[in-house]
Coordinates of C-alpha atoms in Angstrom, one line a residue:
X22 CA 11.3 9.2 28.1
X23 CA 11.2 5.7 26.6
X24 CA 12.8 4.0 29.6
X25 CA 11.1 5.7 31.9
X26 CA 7.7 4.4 29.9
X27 CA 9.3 1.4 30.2
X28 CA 9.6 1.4 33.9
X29 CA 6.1 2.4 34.3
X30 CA 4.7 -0.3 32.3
X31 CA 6.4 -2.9 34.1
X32 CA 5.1 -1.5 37.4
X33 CA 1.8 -0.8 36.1
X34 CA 0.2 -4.5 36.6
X35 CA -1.1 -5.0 33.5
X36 CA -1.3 -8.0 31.8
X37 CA 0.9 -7.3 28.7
X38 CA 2.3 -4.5 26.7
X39 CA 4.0 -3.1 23.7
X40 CA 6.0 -0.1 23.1
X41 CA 7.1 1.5 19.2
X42 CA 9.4 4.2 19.3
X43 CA 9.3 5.4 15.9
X44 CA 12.2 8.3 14.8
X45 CA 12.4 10.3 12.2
X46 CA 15.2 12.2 10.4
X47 CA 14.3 13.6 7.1
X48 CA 14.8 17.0 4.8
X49 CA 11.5 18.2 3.1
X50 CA 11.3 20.7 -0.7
X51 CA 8.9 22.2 -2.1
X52 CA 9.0 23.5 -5.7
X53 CA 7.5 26.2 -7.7
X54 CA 7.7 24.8 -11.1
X55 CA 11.7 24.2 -10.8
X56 CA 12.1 27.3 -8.6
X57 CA 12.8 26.2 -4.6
X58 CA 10.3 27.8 -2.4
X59 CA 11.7 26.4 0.9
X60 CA 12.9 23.8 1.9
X61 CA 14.2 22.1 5.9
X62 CA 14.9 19.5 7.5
X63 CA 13.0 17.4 10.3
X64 CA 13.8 15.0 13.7
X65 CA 10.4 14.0 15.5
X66 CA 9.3 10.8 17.3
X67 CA 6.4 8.8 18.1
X68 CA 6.1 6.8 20.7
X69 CA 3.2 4.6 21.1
X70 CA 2.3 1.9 23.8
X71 CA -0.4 -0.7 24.1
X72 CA -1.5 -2.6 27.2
X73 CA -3.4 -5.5 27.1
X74 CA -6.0 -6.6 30.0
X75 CA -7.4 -10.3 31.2
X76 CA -10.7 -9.6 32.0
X77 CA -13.1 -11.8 34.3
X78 CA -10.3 -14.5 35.2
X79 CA -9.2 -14.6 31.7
X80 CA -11.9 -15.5 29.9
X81 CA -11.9 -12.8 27.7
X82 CA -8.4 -10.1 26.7
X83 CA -8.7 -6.6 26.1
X84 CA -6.4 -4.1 24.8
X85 CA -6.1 -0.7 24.4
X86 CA -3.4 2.1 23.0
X87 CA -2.1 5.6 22.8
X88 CA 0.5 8.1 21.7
X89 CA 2.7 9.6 24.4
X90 CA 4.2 12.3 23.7
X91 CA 8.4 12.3 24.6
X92 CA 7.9 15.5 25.8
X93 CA 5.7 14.2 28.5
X94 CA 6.3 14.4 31.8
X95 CA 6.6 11.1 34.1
X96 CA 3.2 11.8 35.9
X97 CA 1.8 12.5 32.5
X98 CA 2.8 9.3 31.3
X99 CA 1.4 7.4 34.0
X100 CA -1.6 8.9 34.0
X101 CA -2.1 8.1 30.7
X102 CA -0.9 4.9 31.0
X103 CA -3.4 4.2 34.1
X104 CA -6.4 5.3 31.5
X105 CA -4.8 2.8 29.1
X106 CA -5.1 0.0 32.0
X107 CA -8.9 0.5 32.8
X108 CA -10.0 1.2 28.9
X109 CA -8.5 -2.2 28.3
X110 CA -10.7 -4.0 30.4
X111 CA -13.6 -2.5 28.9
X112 CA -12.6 -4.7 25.7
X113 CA -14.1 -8.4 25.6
X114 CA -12.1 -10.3 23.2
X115 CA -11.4 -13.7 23.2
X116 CA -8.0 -14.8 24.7
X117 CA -5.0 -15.1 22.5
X118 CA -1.7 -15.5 22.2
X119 CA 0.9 -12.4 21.9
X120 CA 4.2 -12.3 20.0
X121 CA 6.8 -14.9 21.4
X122 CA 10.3 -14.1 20.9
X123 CA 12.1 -16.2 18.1
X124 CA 15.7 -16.9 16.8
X125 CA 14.6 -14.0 14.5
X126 CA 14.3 -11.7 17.1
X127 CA 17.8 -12.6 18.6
X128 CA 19.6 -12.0 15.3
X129 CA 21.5 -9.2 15.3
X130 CA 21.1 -6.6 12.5
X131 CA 23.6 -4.2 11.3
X132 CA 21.9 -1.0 11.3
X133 CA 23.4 1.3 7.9
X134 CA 22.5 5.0 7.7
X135 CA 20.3 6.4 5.3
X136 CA 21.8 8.6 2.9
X137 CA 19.0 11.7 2.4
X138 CA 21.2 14.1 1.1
X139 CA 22.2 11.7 -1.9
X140 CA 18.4 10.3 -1.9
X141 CA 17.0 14.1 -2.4
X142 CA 19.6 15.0 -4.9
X143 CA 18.3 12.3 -7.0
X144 CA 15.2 13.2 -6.9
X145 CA 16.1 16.7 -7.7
X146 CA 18.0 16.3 -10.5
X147 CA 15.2 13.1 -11.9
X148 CA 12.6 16.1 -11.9
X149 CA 15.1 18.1 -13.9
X150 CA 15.1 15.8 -16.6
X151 CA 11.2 15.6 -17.2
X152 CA 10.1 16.1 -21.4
X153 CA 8.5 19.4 -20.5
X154 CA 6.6 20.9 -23.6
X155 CA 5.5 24.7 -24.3
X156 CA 1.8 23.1 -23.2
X157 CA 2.4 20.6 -20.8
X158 CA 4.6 20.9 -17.8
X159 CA 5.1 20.6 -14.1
X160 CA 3.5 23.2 -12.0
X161 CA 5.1 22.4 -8.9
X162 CA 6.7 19.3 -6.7
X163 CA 7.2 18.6 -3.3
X164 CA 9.8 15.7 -2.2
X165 CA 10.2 14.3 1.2
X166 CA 12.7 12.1 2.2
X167 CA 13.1 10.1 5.3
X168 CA 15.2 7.7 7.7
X169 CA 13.2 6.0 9.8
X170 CA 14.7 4.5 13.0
X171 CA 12.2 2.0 14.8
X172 CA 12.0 -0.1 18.1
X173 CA 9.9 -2.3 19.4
X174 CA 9.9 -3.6 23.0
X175 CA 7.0 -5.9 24.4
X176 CA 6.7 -7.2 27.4
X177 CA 7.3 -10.5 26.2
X178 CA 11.0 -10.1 25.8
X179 CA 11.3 -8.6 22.4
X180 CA 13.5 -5.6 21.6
X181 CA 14.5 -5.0 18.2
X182 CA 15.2 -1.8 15.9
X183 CA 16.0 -1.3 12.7
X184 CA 16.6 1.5 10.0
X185 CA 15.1 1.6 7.0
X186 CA 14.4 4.5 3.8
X187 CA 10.9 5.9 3.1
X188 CA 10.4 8.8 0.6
X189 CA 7.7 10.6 -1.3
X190 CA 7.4 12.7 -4.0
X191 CA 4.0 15.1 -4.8
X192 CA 3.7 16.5 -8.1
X193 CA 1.2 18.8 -10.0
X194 CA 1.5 18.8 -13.8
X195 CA -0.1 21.3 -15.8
X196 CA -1.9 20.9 -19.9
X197 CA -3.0 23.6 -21.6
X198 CA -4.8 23.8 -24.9
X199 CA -6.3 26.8 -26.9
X200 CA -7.7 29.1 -23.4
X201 CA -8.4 25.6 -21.5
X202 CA -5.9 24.3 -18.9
X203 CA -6.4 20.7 -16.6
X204 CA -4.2 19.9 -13.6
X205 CA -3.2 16.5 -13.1
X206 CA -2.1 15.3 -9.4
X207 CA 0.2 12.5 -8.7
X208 CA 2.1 10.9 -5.4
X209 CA 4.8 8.2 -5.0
X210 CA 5.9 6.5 -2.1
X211 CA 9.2 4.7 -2.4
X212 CA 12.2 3.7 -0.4
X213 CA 14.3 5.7 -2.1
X214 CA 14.3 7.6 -6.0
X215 CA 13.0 5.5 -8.8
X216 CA 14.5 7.4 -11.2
X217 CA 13.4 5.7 -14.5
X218 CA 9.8 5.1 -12.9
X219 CA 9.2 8.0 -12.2
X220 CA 10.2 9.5 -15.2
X221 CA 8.5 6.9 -17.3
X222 CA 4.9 7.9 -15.2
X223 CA 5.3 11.4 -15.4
X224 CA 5.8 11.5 -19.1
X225 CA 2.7 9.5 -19.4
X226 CA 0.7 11.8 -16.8
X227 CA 2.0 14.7 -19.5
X228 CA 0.1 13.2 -22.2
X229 CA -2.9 12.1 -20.0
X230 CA -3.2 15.9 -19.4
X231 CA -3.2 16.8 -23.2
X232 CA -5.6 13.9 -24.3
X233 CA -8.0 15.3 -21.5
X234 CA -8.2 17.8 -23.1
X235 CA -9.6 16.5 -26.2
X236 CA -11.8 14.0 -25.3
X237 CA -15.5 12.7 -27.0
X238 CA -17.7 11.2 -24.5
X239 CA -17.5 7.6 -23.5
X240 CA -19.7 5.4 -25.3
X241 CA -22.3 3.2 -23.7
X242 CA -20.2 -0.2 -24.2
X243 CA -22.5 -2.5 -22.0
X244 CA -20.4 -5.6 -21.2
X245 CA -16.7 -4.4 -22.9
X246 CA -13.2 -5.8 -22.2
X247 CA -11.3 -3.1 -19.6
X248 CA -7.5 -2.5 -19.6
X249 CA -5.7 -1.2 -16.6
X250 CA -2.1 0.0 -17.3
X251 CA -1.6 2.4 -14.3
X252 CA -1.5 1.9 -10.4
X253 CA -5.0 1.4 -10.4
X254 CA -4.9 -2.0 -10.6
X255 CA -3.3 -2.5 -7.5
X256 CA -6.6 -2.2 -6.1
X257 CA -7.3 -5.1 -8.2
X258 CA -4.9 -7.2 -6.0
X259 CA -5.1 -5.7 -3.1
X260 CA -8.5 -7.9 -3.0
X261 CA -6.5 -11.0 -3.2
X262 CA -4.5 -10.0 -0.4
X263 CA -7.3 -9.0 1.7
X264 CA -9.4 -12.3 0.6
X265 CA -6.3 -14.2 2.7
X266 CA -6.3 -12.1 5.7
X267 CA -7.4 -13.9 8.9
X268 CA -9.9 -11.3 10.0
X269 CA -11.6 -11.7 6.8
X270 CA -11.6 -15.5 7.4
X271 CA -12.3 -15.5 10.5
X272 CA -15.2 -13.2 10.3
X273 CA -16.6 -14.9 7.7
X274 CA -15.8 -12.0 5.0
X275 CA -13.9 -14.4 2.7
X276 CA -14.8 -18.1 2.1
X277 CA -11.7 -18.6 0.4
X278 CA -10.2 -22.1 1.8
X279 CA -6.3 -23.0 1.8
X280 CA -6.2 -25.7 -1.1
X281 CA -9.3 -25.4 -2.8
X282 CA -9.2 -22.6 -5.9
X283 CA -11.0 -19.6 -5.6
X284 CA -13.4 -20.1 -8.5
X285 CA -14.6 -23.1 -10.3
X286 CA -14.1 -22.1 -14.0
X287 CA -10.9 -20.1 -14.8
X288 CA -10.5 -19.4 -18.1
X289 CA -8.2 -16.9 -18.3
X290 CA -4.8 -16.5 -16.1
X291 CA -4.5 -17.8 -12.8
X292 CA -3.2 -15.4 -10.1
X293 CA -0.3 -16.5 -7.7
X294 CA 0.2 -13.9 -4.7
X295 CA 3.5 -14.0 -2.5
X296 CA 4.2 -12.0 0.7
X297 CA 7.4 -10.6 0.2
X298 CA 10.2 -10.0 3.5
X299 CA 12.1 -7.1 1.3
X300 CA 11.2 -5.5 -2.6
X301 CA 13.6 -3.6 -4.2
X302 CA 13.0 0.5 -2.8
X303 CA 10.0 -0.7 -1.2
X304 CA 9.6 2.1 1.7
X305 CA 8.4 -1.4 3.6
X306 CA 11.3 -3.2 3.8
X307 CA 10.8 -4.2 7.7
X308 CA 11.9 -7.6 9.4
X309 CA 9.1 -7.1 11.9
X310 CA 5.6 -6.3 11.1
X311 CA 3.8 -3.1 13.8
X312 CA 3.3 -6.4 16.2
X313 CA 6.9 -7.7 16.3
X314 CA 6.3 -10.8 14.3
X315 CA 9.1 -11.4 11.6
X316 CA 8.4 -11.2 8.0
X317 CA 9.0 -14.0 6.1
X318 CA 8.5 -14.5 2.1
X319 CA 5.4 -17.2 2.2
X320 CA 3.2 -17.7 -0.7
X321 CA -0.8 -16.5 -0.3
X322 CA -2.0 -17.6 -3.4
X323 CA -0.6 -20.4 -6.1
X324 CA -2.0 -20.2 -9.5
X325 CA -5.2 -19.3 -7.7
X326 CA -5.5 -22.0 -5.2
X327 CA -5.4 -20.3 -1.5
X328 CA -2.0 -21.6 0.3
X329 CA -1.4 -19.4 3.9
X330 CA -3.4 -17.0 5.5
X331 CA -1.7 -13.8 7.1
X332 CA -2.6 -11.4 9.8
X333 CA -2.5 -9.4 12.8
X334 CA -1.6 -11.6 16.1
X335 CA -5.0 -11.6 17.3
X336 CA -7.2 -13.1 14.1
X337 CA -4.1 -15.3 13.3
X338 CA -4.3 -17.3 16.7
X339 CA -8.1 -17.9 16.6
X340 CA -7.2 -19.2 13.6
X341 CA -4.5 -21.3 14.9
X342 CA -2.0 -19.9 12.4
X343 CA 1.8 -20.9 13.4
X344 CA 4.3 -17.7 12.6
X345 CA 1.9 -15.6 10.9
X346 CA 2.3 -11.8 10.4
X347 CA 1.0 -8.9 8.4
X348 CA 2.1 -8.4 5.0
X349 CA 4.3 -5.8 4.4
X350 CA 5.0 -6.4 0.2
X351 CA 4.0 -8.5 -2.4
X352 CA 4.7 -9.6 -5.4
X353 CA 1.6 -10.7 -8.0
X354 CA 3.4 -13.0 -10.5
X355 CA 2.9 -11.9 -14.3
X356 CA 0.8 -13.6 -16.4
X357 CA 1.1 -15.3 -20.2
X358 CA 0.4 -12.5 -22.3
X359 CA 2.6 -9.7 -24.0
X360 CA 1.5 -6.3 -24.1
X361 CA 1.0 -7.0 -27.7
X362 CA -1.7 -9.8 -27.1
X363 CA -3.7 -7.6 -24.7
X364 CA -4.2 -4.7 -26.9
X365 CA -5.7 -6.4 -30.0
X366 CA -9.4 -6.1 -30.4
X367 CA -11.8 -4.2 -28.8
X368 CA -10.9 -2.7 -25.4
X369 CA -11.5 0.1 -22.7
X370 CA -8.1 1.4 -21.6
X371 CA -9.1 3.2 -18.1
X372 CA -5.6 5.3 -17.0
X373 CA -7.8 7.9 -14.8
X374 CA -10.2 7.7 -12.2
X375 CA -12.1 10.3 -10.3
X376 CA -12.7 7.2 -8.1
X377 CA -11.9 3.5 -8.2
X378 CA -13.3 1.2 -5.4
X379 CA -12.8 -2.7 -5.1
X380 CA -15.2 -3.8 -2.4
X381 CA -13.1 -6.5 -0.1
X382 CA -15.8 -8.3 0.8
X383 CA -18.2 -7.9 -2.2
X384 CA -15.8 -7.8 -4.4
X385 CA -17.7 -5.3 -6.3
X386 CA -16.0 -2.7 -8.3
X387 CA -16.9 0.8 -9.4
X388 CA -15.0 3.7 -11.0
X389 CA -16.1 7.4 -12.3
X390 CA -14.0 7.6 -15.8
X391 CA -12.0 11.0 -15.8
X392 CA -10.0 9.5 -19.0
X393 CA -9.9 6.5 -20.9
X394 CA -9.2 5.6 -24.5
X395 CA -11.8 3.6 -27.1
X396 CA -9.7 1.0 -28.8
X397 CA -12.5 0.2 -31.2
X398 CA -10.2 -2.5 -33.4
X399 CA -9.1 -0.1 -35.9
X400 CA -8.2 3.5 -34.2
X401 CA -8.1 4.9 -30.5
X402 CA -10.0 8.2 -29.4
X403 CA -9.4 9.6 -25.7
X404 CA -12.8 9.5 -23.9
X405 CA -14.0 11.1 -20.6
X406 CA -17.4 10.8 -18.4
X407 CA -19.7 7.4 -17.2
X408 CA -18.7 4.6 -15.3
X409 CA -17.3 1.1 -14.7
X410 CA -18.9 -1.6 -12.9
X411 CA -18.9 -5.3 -12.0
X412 CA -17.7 -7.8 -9.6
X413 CA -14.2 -9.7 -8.7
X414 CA -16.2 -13.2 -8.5
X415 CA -16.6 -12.8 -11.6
X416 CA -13.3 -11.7 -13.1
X417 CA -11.2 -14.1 -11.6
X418 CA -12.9 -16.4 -13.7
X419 CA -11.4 -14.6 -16.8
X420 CA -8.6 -12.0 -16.5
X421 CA -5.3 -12.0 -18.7
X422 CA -2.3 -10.6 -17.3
X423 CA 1.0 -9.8 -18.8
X424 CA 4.3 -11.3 -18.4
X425 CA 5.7 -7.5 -17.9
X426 CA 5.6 -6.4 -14.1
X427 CA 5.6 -3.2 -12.4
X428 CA 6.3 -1.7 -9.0
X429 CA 4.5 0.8 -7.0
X430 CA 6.1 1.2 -3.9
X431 CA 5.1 -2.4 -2.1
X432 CA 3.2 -3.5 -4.5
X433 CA 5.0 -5.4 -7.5
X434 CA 2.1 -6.0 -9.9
X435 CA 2.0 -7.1 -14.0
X436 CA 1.7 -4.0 -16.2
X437 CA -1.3 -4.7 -17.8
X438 CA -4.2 -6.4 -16.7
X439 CA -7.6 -7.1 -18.5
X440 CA -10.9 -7.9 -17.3
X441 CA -13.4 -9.1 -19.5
X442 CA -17.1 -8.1 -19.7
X443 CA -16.8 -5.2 -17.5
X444 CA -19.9 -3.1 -17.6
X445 CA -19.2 0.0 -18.6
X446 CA -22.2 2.8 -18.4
X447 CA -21.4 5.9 -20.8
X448 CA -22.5 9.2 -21.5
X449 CA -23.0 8.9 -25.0

């Protein structure tokens, strides 16, 4: 079906167009406690095409895409295609450039095989080796692991493929204390099984589940100093990144401006951001981003100074941007401060959220607390209930990170982060 797409594409008379042809080959388990349930094993593709459209003797581009089915027939694909063709032109953007074809693009690639039998056993036997307790345990599990095969053809003269490991494991963990029982969800994406990481989390996300259970409402701190330990902080970066996207620039969404730093008085630590071409079992280790333009490791942010902006094709040429691309992983650099630094005084460690939000062009943040714990200088007491709120223009101005860094999937972030005079509205 892909070369017959192909064909009709090239006879169709548009302007442009794209094809990924995305396979999959994976085995999925799912777990009742450390029972199998079932299990099997999975092949499906996706292809998907775009076509792009000059529109009123080019002064404006439009584009438009779809999934076709490979089980479509060659007059359902061209119908579909057709409908692609006319929806484009109903799209007035302004002209831009598409994807040229590079030396990158020429460079051949040996393509290994992903191991999934090996990958699942590991994850299999990881879960085996959990510090279950007679109160808190895991109820159940579900692990998916995947190769993933994909090609990208444009009309341009790009056709490249590559293979590459995704996984991802679901897990429900269980606490129970005198009648009273909690549930505790968590999911991991990875390229393949972090074995020691997610050990390490789940062990925690046991003793979140107990301390839940056991919590004093959270006090009514005002302005308080707020620790994040777990993966919610990558929301916390994820702003930076966003901040240096071109859509956001060009759209006015961020005023952040390549050499000039982000705000005027920083006190604390100063943030450098770097776009990263591979990360060790990232499930996003791709040469090409979803437009066909390679990856490259470029630096976003330097000690909080803006250096490149990164996007889609479009937003990057209004910009003017030479060989940008979307962001596949990055890499925050760790601050000055130990572990040991962060956690003197008075502080707000937040490790669960019913919701945590980072407004991208506000910056504003909010999160419900579902379980934090009160360091209050002398002792620490778990704490459940109110809120947290405040704004990124203002933390950047003071945040402390540590030297330690940790990885969540794409995202390779220091362990702890602190933001200071986070208001915090509690229930008591």
């Amino acid at each position: 079906m892909l070369n017959t797409i192909i064909s009709l594409l090239r006879s169709s008379g548009v302007h442009a167009w794209e094809v990924a042809d995305t396979k999959t080959r994976g085995w999925e388990f799912y777990f009742i406690r450390h029972e199998l349930d079932q299990n099997r094993a999975k092949e499906v593709e996706h292809i998907n095409v775009r076509v792009f459209q000059l529109i009123e003797d080019g002064q404006f581009m439009g584009s438009a895409s779809a999934e076709i089915a490979p089980t479509a027939t060659e007059e359902e694909a061209k119908a579909l295609i057709e409908g692609l063709a006319y929806r484009a032109t109903l799209v007035k953007n302004q002209p831009y450039t598409l994807q040229p074809v590079t030396e990158a693009h020429k460079a051949r690639r040996e393509q290994a095989r992903v191991d999934v039998p090996r990958i699942a056993e590991q994850f299999i036997r990881t879960m085996g080796q959990l510090p279950e307790t007679a109160t808190e345990d895991v109820n159940s599990y579900e692990i998916f692991v995947s190769e993933i095969t994909r090609r990208f053809i444009t009309s341009q003269g790009i056709d490249v493929e590559e293979t590459f490991p995704s996984s991802m494991i679901e897990v429900v963990v269980n606490a129970r204390k005198e009648g009273r029982e909690i549930e505790l969800y968590r999911s991991y994406k990875s390229g393949t099984c972090d074995a020691e990481g997610l050990k390490r989390d789940l062990s925690r996300t046991m003793r979140y589940g107990k301390d839940r259970l056991q919590t004093s409402d959270t006090p009514a701190l005002g302005k308080a100093d707020v620790l994040f330990t777990t993966d919610d902080a990558c929301s916390i970066y994820e702003y930076f990144v966003r901040r240096m996207d071109a859509q956001m620039v060009y759209r006015r969404m961020s005023d952040w401006e390549i050499g000039k730093p982000i705000a005027a008085h920083i006190r604390g630590d100063r943030v450098t951001v770097t776009a990263l071409r591979e990360l060790d079992n990232s499930s996003c280790n791709q040469a090409f981003d979803g437009e066909g333009a390679p990856i490259r490791d470029t630096v976003l942010l330097s000690e909080s100074v803006p250096q490149h902006y990164l996007g889609n094709r479009m937003f990057s040429s209004y910009l003017g941007l030479e060989d940008s691309f979307i962001p596949s992983n990055i890499a925050v650099a760790g601050g000055s401060h130990t572990e040991e630094e962060l956690r003197r005084g008075k502080y707000l460690e937040v490790v669960e959220f019913s919701d945590f939000q980072v407004d991208e062009m506000t910056g504003d943040i909010f999160g419900e607390i579902r379980l934090a714990y009160w360091h209050d200088g002398e002792k620490t007491a778990p704490v459940s209930g109110g809120s947290l709120s405040g704004s990124m223009l203002d933390f950047v101005q003071e945040m402390y990170l540590s030297g330690e860094t940790v990885q969540y999937d794409n995202l390779r972030i220091p362990a702890l982060t602190l933001l200071k005079g986070v208001t915090v509205t509690g229930i008591a």
